[in-house]
Amino acid sequence: MTSMDGSAFPPAWPERIRALARGELAVVPPKPAATVLLLRDGADGGDGGEPMVHMLRRRTSMAFAGGAYAYPGGGVDPRDEREVRWAGPGAAHWAAVLGVPEVSAQAVVCAAVRETFEESGVLLAGPEDGTVVEDTTGDDWERDRQALVARELGFADFLARRGLALRSDLLAPWARWITPEFEERRYDTWFFLARLPEGQRTRDVSGEADRTVWLPPSEGVEGYGRGEMVMLPPTITMLRDLLPYSSADAALAAASGRDLTPVLARAELDASGDVVLTWPGHEEFTRVVRGLPAPPSDGPASGGECR
C-alpha cells in the first residue's frame, strides 16, 4: 500500500490483519533494535538554519522496507550484552531511561553504536573518556567493520582489541516504535540522536543500501510529501520532529524531555471488510484499505481491534 505521499505499507498487511483477527496468525515477538539519527550542522553552522541528518535508502530487494529511506540501525546481537569498556552514563541510567532491565539497556546502547559503525562507518567510541576516534576510513577499520557485519567479530571484542570505550554520552534517546503485531518481521526499536564526531565522515558502506544522503529535515519532509522519498511512519515522524531545531546541539539538548512511550499500530476491520490502520498519536498515518471481501459471518465482530 502506497499513498500519494511517500508513506509505504506492505501489501501483505490487509490479509495478515484479517488472519490475526480470526486468531489464525501467530504473533512474532518483536526483536529489540536500535536506530541512530546522525546529525551535523549545515553550511550555515546551525545559526538560524537546520541540522543535516544522514539517511540511507534500503535496496528494493530487502525483505523489510525495501526502497524506503531509513537511518543506520538494526537488531540487537546477543553478544551486545557482553561487558564493554564504557564512557558516559552507565547501564543503570539507560535502564531507567529506556524502561528495560540493565542487561537489555546495555545491549540496546551497544547495538546503536555497533550498527552505526556497520552501516555508516561512524564510530561513537574513543580511547579515553571524553575522546572519540578521529578517522575510521583505513583498510584495517574496514576489515573490522566487515567482520562485525558478518558476525565473525563481537562488538565487545572489537572495542577491547582496539582499547576503546563506548561513548554512551554521545547518544540521546529520541523515540520508541514497535512494529505492528501483524507484520512478519517485528522490531522494538529505540531511536537515538548523535552528532557526527569531528574528523569522522559517513561512508556508503551498508550492503543494505543503494544510496546515502545528508539532507536538511525540511528537504526530506518535502520529498516525502511529493511522493519522491518513501518512508515508513517512524522515519518521517523523526524528520518532522527535527524541524523546530536550528542546530544539531539544539536537537540533542531537547532529547531529555522526549516521551519514550512505545508507538504501536492498531488495526480494525469494519462491517464491509475494510481494513483501518491507525497509529495512536499519529492520526495522519490512518489508512483505510477498501475493496476486500467481507469477513466470514462467523468471524470477529465488526470493529474488532488487533493490537
Coordinates of N, CA, C and O in Angstrom, one line a residue, residues 26-165:
A26 N 0.0 -16.4 14.2 CA 0.8 -16.3 15.3 C 1.6 -15.0 15.4 O 2.3 -14.7 14.4
V27 N 1.5 -14.3 16.5 CA 2.2 -13.0 16.6 C 3.7 -13.3 16.9 O 4.0 -14.0 17.8
V28 N 4.6 -12.7 16.1 CA 6.0 -12.8 16.2 C 6.5 -11.9 17.3 O 6.2 -10.7 17.2
P29 N 7.2 -12.3 18.3 CA 7.7 -11.4 19.3 C 8.7 -10.4 18.7 O 9.5 -10.7 17.8
P30 N 8.6 -9.1 19.1 CA 9.5 -8.1 18.5 C 10.9 -8.3 19.0 O 11.1 -8.5 20.1
K31 N 11.8 -8.1 18.1 CA 13.3 -8.2 18.4 C 13.7 -6.8 18.8 O 13.5 -5.8 18.1
P32 N 14.5 -6.7 19.9 CA 15.0 -5.4 20.3 C 16.0 -4.8 19.2 O 16.7 -5.6 18.7
A33 N 15.9 -3.5 18.9 CA 16.7 -2.9 17.9 C 17.0 -1.5 18.3 O 16.4 -0.9 19.2
A34 N 17.9 -0.9 17.6 CA 18.3 0.5 17.8 C 18.6 1.1 16.5 O 19.2 0.5 15.6
T35 N 18.2 2.4 16.4 CA 18.4 3.2 15.2 C 19.0 4.6 15.6 O 18.6 5.1 16.6
V36 N 19.9 5.1 14.8 CA 20.6 6.3 15.2 C 20.5 7.4 14.1 O 20.8 7.1 12.9
L37 N 20.0 8.5 14.4 CA 19.9 9.7 13.5 C 21.2 10.5 13.7 O 21.4 11.2 14.7
L38 N 22.1 10.3 12.8 CA 23.4 11.1 12.8 C 23.1 12.5 12.4 O 22.5 12.7 11.3
L39 N 23.6 13.5 13.1 CA 23.3 14.9 12.8 C 24.6 15.6 12.6 O 25.6 15.3 13.3
R40 N 24.6 16.6 11.8 CA 25.7 17.6 11.8 C 25.1 18.9 11.3 O 24.0 19.0 10.8
D41 N 25.8 20.0 11.6 CA 25.3 21.3 11.2 C 25.5 21.6 9.7 O 26.4 21.0 9.1
G42 N 24.6 22.4 9.1 CA 24.7 22.7 7.7 C 25.8 23.7 7.4 O 26.6 24.1 8.3
A43 N 25.8 24.2 6.2 CA 26.8 25.2 5.8 C 26.8 26.4 6.6 O 27.8 27.2 6.7
D44 N 25.6 26.8 7.2 CA 25.4 28.0 7.9 C 25.9 27.8 9.4 O 25.8 28.7 10.2
G45 N 26.4 26.6 9.7 CA 26.9 26.3 11.0 C 25.8 26.2 12.1 O 26.1 26.2 13.3
G46 N 24.6 26.0 11.6 CA 23.5 25.8 12.5 C 22.9 27.1 13.1 O 22.1 27.1 14.0
D47 N 23.4 28.2 12.6 CA 22.9 29.5 13.1 C 21.7 30.0 12.3 O 21.8 30.5 11.2
G48 N 20.5 29.7 12.8 CA 19.3 30.1 12.1 C 18.8 29.2 11.0 O 17.8 29.4 10.4
G49 N 19.5 28.1 10.8 CA 19.2 27.1 9.7 C 18.5 25.9 10.3 O 17.6 26.0 11.2
E50 N 19.0 24.8 9.9 CA 18.6 23.5 10.5 C 19.7 22.5 10.4 O 20.6 22.6 9.5
P51 N 19.7 21.5 11.2 CA 20.8 20.5 11.2 C 20.6 19.6 9.9 O 19.5 19.6 9.3
M52 N 21.7 18.9 9.6 CA 21.6 17.9 8.5 C 21.5 16.5 9.1 O 22.1 16.3 10.2
V53 N 20.8 15.6 8.5 CA 20.6 14.3 9.0 C 21.0 13.3 8.0 O 20.8 13.5 6.8
H54 N 21.7 12.2 8.4 CA 22.2 11.2 7.5 C 21.1 10.1 7.3 O 20.5 9.6 8.2
M55 N 20.8 9.8 6.0 CA 19.8 8.8 5.7 C 20.4 7.8 4.6 O 21.2 8.2 3.8
L56 N 19.9 6.7 4.6 CA 20.2 5.7 3.5 C 18.9 5.1 2.9 O 17.9 5.1 3.6
R57 N 19.0 4.8 1.7 CA 17.8 4.2 1.0 C 18.0 2.7 0.9 O 19.0 2.2 0.3
R58 N 17.1 1.9 1.5 CA 17.2 0.5 1.5 C 17.0 -0.1 0.1 O 16.2 0.4 -0.6
R59 N 17.8 -1.1 -0.2 CA 17.7 -1.7 -1.5 C 16.3 -2.3 -1.7 O 15.7 -2.8 -0.8
T60 N 15.8 -2.2 -2.9 CA 14.4 -2.7 -3.2 C 14.3 -4.2 -3.0 O 13.2 -4.7 -2.7
S61 N 15.4 -4.9 -3.0 CA 15.4 -6.3 -2.8 C 15.3 -6.7 -1.3 O 15.1 -7.9 -1.0
M62 N 15.4 -5.7 -0.4 CA 15.3 -6.0 1.0 C 13.9 -6.5 1.4 O 12.9 -6.0 1.0
A63 N 13.9 -7.6 2.2 CA 12.6 -8.1 2.6 C 11.8 -7.1 3.5 O 10.6 -7.1 3.4
F64 N 12.5 -6.3 4.3 CA 11.8 -5.4 5.2 C 12.1 -4.0 4.7 O 13.2 -3.5 4.6
A65 N 11.0 -3.2 4.4 CA 11.1 -1.8 4.0 C 12.0 -1.6 2.8 O 12.7 -0.6 2.7
G66 N 11.9 -2.5 1.8 CA 12.8 -2.3 0.6 C 12.4 -1.0 -0.1 O 11.2 -0.7 -0.3
G67 N 13.4 -0.2 -0.6 CA 13.1 1.0 -1.3 C 12.8 2.2 -0.4 O 12.7 3.3 -0.9
A68 N 12.7 2.0 0.9 CA 12.4 3.1 1.8 C 13.6 3.7 2.4 O 14.7 3.1 2.6
Y69 N 13.6 5.0 2.6 CA 14.6 5.7 3.3 C 14.6 5.4 4.8 O 13.5 5.2 5.4
A70 N 15.8 5.3 5.4 CA 15.8 5.0 6.8 C 17.1 5.6 7.4 O 17.8 6.3 6.7
Y71 N 17.4 5.2 8.6 CA 18.6 5.7 9.3 C 19.4 4.4 9.7 O 18.9 3.3 9.7
P72 N 20.7 4.6 9.9 CA 21.5 3.4 10.3 C 20.9 2.7 11.6 O 20.5 3.4 12.5
G73 N 20.9 1.4 11.5 CA 20.3 0.7 12.7 C 20.0 -0.7 12.4 O 20.2 -1.2 11.2
G74 N 19.7 -1.5 13.4 CA 19.4 -2.9 13.2 C 19.1 -3.6 14.5 O 19.1 -2.9 15.6
G75 N 18.9 -4.9 14.5 CA 18.6 -5.6 15.7 C 19.8 -5.8 16.6 O 21.0 -5.8 16.2
V76 N 19.4 -6.1 17.9 CA 20.4 -6.4 18.9 C 21.1 -7.8 18.6 O 20.4 -8.7 18.3
D77 N 22.4 -7.8 18.7 CA 23.1 -9.1 18.7 C 23.2 -9.6 20.1 O 23.5 -8.8 21.0
P78 N 22.9 -10.9 20.4 CA 23.1 -11.4 21.7 C 24.4 -11.0 22.4 O 24.5 -10.8 23.6
R79 N 25.5 -10.9 21.6 CA 26.8 -10.6 22.1 C 26.8 -9.1 22.6 O 27.8 -8.7 23.3
D80 N 25.8 -8.3 22.2 CA 25.8 -6.9 22.7 C 25.6 -6.8 24.2 O 25.8 -5.8 24.8
E81 N 25.2 -7.9 24.8 CA 25.0 -8.0 26.2 C 26.3 -8.1 27.0 O 26.4 -7.9 28.2
R82 N 27.4 -8.5 26.3 CA 28.7 -8.7 27.0 C 29.2 -7.4 27.5 O 29.0 -6.3 26.9
E83 N 30.0 -7.5 28.6 CA 30.6 -6.3 29.2 C 31.5 -5.6 28.3 O 32.4 -6.2 27.6
V84 N 31.4 -4.3 28.2 CA 32.4 -3.5 27.4 C 32.9 -2.3 28.2 O 32.3 -2.0 29.2
R85 N 34.0 -1.8 27.8 CA 34.5 -0.6 28.5 C 33.6 0.6 28.1 O 33.2 0.7 26.9
W86 N 33.2 1.4 29.1 CA 32.0 2.3 29.0 C 32.4 3.7 29.4 O 33.1 3.8 30.4
A87 N 32.1 4.7 28.6 CA 32.3 6.1 29.0 C 31.0 6.8 28.9 O 30.4 6.8 27.8
G88 N 30.6 7.4 30.0 CA 29.3 8.1 30.0 C 28.3 7.4 30.9 O 28.7 6.5 31.6
P89 N 27.0 7.8 30.9 CA 26.0 7.1 31.7 C 26.0 5.6 31.6 O 26.1 5.1 30.5
G90 N 26.0 5.0 32.7 CA 26.1 3.5 32.8 C 24.8 2.8 32.5 O 23.7 3.4 32.2
A91 N 24.8 1.5 32.6 CA 23.6 0.7 32.2 C 22.4 1.0 33.1 O 21.3 0.9 32.7
A92 N 22.7 1.3 34.4 CA 21.6 1.6 35.3 C 20.8 2.8 34.8 O 19.6 2.9 34.9
H93 N 21.6 3.8 34.4 CA 20.9 5.1 33.9 C 20.1 4.7 32.6 O 18.9 5.2 32.5
W94 N 20.7 4.0 31.7 CA 20.0 3.7 30.5 C 18.8 2.8 30.7 O 17.7 2.8 30.0
A95 N 18.9 1.9 31.7 CA 17.7 1.0 32.1 C 16.5 1.9 32.5 O 15.4 1.7 32.2
A96 N 16.8 2.9 33.3 CA 15.8 3.8 33.8 C 15.2 4.6 32.6 O 14.0 4.8 32.6
V97 N 16.0 5.1 31.7 CA 15.6 5.9 30.6 C 14.7 5.0 29.6 O 13.7 5.5 29.1
L98 N 15.2 3.9 29.3 CA 14.6 3.0 28.3 C 13.5 2.2 28.8 O 12.7 1.6 28.1
G99 N 13.4 2.0 30.1 CA 12.4 1.2 30.8 C 12.6 -0.3 30.6 O 11.6 -1.0 30.5
V100 N 13.8 -0.8 30.6 CA 14.1 -2.2 30.4 C 15.2 -2.6 31.4 O 15.8 -1.7 32.0
P101 N 15.4 -3.9 31.7 CA 16.5 -4.3 32.6 C 17.8 -3.8 32.1 O 18.0 -3.5 31.0
E102 N 18.8 -3.7 33.1 CA 20.1 -3.2 32.8 C 20.8 -3.9 31.6 O 21.4 -3.3 30.8
V103 N 20.7 -5.3 31.7 CA 21.4 -6.0 30.6 C 20.8 -5.7 29.2 O 21.5 -5.6 28.2
S104 N 19.5 -5.5 29.2 CA 18.9 -5.2 27.9 C 19.2 -3.8 27.5 O 19.4 -3.5 26.3
A105 N 19.3 -2.9 28.5 CA 19.6 -1.5 28.1 C 21.0 -1.4 27.6 O 21.3 -0.7 26.6
Q106 N 22.0 -2.1 28.2 CA 23.3 -2.1 27.7 C 23.3 -2.6 26.2 O 24.0 -2.1 25.4
A107 N 22.6 -3.7 26.0 CA 22.6 -4.3 24.6 C 22.0 -3.4 23.6 O 22.5 -3.3 22.5
V108 N 21.0 -2.6 24.0 CA 20.4 -1.6 23.0 C 21.4 -0.5 22.7 O 21.6 -0.1 21.5
V109 N 22.1 0.0 23.7 CA 23.1 1.1 23.5 C 24.2 0.5 22.7 O 24.7 1.2 21.7
C110 N 24.7 -0.7 23.0 CA 25.8 -1.3 22.2 C 25.3 -1.5 20.7 O 26.1 -1.2 19.8
A111 N 24.1 -1.9 20.6 CA 23.6 -2.1 19.2 C 23.5 -0.8 18.4 O 23.8 -0.8 17.2
A112 N 23.2 0.3 19.1 CA 23.1 1.6 18.5 C 24.5 2.0 18.0 O 24.6 2.4 16.8
V113 N 25.5 1.8 18.8 CA 26.8 2.2 18.4 C 27.4 1.3 17.3 O 28.0 1.7 16.3
R114 N 27.2 0.0 17.5 CA 27.7 -1.0 16.6 C 27.0 -0.9 15.2 O 27.7 -0.8 14.2
E115 N 25.7 -0.8 15.2 CA 25.0 -0.7 13.9 C 25.4 0.6 13.1 O 25.4 0.7 11.9
T116 N 25.6 1.7 13.9 CA 26.0 3.0 13.3 C 27.4 2.8 12.6 O 27.6 3.2 11.4
F117 N 28.3 2.1 13.2 CA 29.6 1.8 12.6 C 29.4 0.9 11.4 O 30.0 1.1 10.3
E118 N 28.6 -0.2 11.6 CA 28.4 -1.1 10.5 C 27.8 -0.5 9.2 O 28.2 -0.8 8.1
E119 N 26.9 0.4 9.4 CA 26.1 0.9 8.3 C 26.5 2.3 7.8 O 26.1 2.8 6.7
S120 N 27.4 3.0 8.5 CA 27.9 4.3 8.1 C 29.4 4.5 8.2 O 29.9 5.5 7.7
G121 N 30.1 3.6 8.9 CA 31.5 3.8 9.2 C 31.8 4.8 10.3 O 33.0 5.1 10.5
V122 N 30.8 5.3 11.0 CA 31.0 6.2 12.1 C 31.0 5.5 13.4 O 30.1 4.7 13.6
L123 N 32.0 5.7 14.2 CA 32.2 5.0 15.4 C 32.1 6.0 16.6 O 33.0 6.8 16.8
L124 N 31.2 5.7 17.5 CA 31.0 6.6 18.7 C 31.8 5.9 19.9 O 31.2 5.3 20.8
A125 N 33.1 5.9 19.8 CA 33.9 5.3 20.8 C 35.3 6.1 20.7 O 35.6 6.7 19.7
G126 N 36.0 6.0 21.9 CA 37.3 6.6 21.9 C 38.2 5.9 22.9 O 37.8 5.1 23.7
P127 N 39.5 6.2 22.8 CA 40.5 5.5 23.7 C 40.4 5.9 25.2 O 40.7 5.2 26.1
E128 N 39.8 7.1 25.5 CA 39.7 7.6 26.8 C 38.4 8.3 27.0 O 37.8 8.8 26.0
D129 N 37.9 8.5 28.2 CA 36.7 9.3 28.5 C 36.9 10.7 27.8 O 37.9 11.3 28.0
G130 N 35.8 11.1 27.2 CA 35.9 12.4 26.5 C 36.6 12.5 25.2 O 36.6 13.5 24.6
T131 N 37.1 11.4 24.7 CA 37.7 11.3 23.4 C 36.9 10.5 22.5 O 36.0 9.7 22.9
V132 N 37.1 10.7 21.2 CA 36.5 9.9 20.2 C 37.4 9.6 19.0 O 38.3 10.4 18.7
V133 N 37.3 8.5 18.4 CA 38.2 8.1 17.3 C 38.0 9.2 16.2 O 36.9 9.6 15.9
E134 N 39.1 9.6 15.6 CA 39.1 10.7 14.6 C 38.9 10.2 13.2 O 38.4 11.0 12.4
D135 N 39.3 9.0 12.9 CA 39.2 8.6 11.5 C 39.0 7.1 11.5 O 39.8 6.3 12.1
T136 N 38.0 6.6 10.7 CA 37.8 5.2 10.7 C 37.8 4.7 9.2 O 37.1 3.7 8.9
T137 N 38.5 5.4 8.4 CA 38.5 5.1 6.9 C 39.6 4.1 6.4 O 39.6 3.8 5.3
G138 N 40.5 3.7 7.3 CA 41.6 2.9 6.8 C 41.2 1.5 6.5 O 40.1 1.0 7.0
D139 N 42.0 0.7 5.9 CA 41.7 -0.6 5.5 C 41.5 -1.5 6.7 O 40.7 -2.5 6.7
D140 N 42.3 -1.3 7.8 CA 42.2 -2.1 9.0 C 40.8 -1.9 9.6 O 40.2 -2.8 10.1
W141 N 40.3 -0.6 9.6 CA 39.0 -0.4 10.2 C 37.9 -1.1 9.3 O 37.0 -1.6 9.8
E142 N 38.1 -1.0 8.0 CA 37.2 -1.6 7.1 C 37.1 -3.2 7.3 O 36.0 -3.8 7.3
R143 N 38.2 -3.8 7.5 CA 38.2 -5.2 7.8 C 37.4 -5.5 9.1 O 36.7 -6.5 9.1
D144 N 37.6 -4.7 10.1 CA 36.9 -5.0 11.3 C 35.4 -4.7 11.1 O 34.6 -5.4 11.7
R145 N 35.1 -3.7 10.4 CA 33.7 -3.4 10.1 C 33.0 -4.5 9.4 O 31.9 -4.9 9.8
Q146 N 33.6 -5.1 8.4 CA 33.1 -6.2 7.7 C 32.9 -7.4 8.5 O 32.0 -8.2 8.4
A147 N 33.9 -7.6 9.4 CA 33.8 -8.8 10.3 C 32.6 -8.6 11.3 O 32.0 -9.6 11.6
L148 N 32.4 -7.4 11.7 CA 31.2 -7.2 12.6 C 29.9 -7.4 11.8 O 29.0 -8.1 12.3
V149 N 29.8 -7.0 10.6 CA 28.6 -7.2 9.8 C 28.4 -8.7 9.6 O 27.3 -9.2 9.6
A150 N 29.5 -9.4 9.3 CA 29.4 -10.9 9.1 C 29.2 -11.6 10.4 O 29.0 -12.9 10.3
R151 N 29.2 -11.0 11.5 CA 29.0 -11.6 12.8 C 30.2 -12.5 13.1 O 30.0 -13.5 13.9
E152 N 31.3 -12.3 12.5 CA 32.6 -13.0 12.8 C 33.3 -12.4 14.0 O 34.2 -13.0 14.5
L153 N 32.9 -11.2 14.4 CA 33.6 -10.5 15.4 C 32.5 -9.8 16.3 O 31.6 -9.2 15.8
G154 N 32.6 -10.1 17.6 CA 31.7 -9.4 18.5 C 32.1 -8.0 18.8 O 33.3 -7.7 18.8
F155 N 31.1 -7.1 19.1 CA 31.4 -5.7 19.3 C 32.3 -5.5 20.6 O 33.2 -4.7 20.5
A156 N 32.1 -6.3 21.6 CA 32.9 -6.2 22.8 C 34.4 -6.5 22.5 O 35.3 -5.8 23.0
D157 N 34.6 -7.6 21.7 CA 36.0 -8.0 21.3 C 36.6 -6.9 20.4 O 37.8 -6.6 20.6
F158 N 35.8 -6.3 19.6 CA 36.3 -5.3 18.7 C 36.8 -4.1 19.5 O 37.9 -3.6 19.3
L159 N 36.0 -3.6 20.5 CA 36.4 -2.5 21.3 C 37.6 -2.8 22.1 O 38.6 -2.0 22.3
A160 N 37.6 -4.0 22.7 CA 38.7 -4.4 23.6 C 40.0 -4.5 22.8 O 41.1 -4.0 23.3
R161 N 40.0 -5.1 21.7 CA 41.2 -5.2 20.9 C 41.8 -3.9 20.5 O 43.0 -3.7 20.4
R162 N 41.0 -2.9 20.3 CA 41.5 -1.6 19.9 C 41.6 -0.6 21.1 O 42.0 0.5 20.9
G163 N 41.3 -1.1 22.3 CA 41.5 -0.3 23.5 C 40.5 0.9 23.5 O 40.9 2.0 24.0
L164 N 39.3 0.7 23.1 CA 38.3 1.7 23.0 C 37.2 1.6 24.0 O 36.8 0.5 24.4
A165 N 36.6 2.7 24.4 CA 35.5 2.8 25.3 C 34.3 3.3 24.5 O 34.4 4.2 23.8

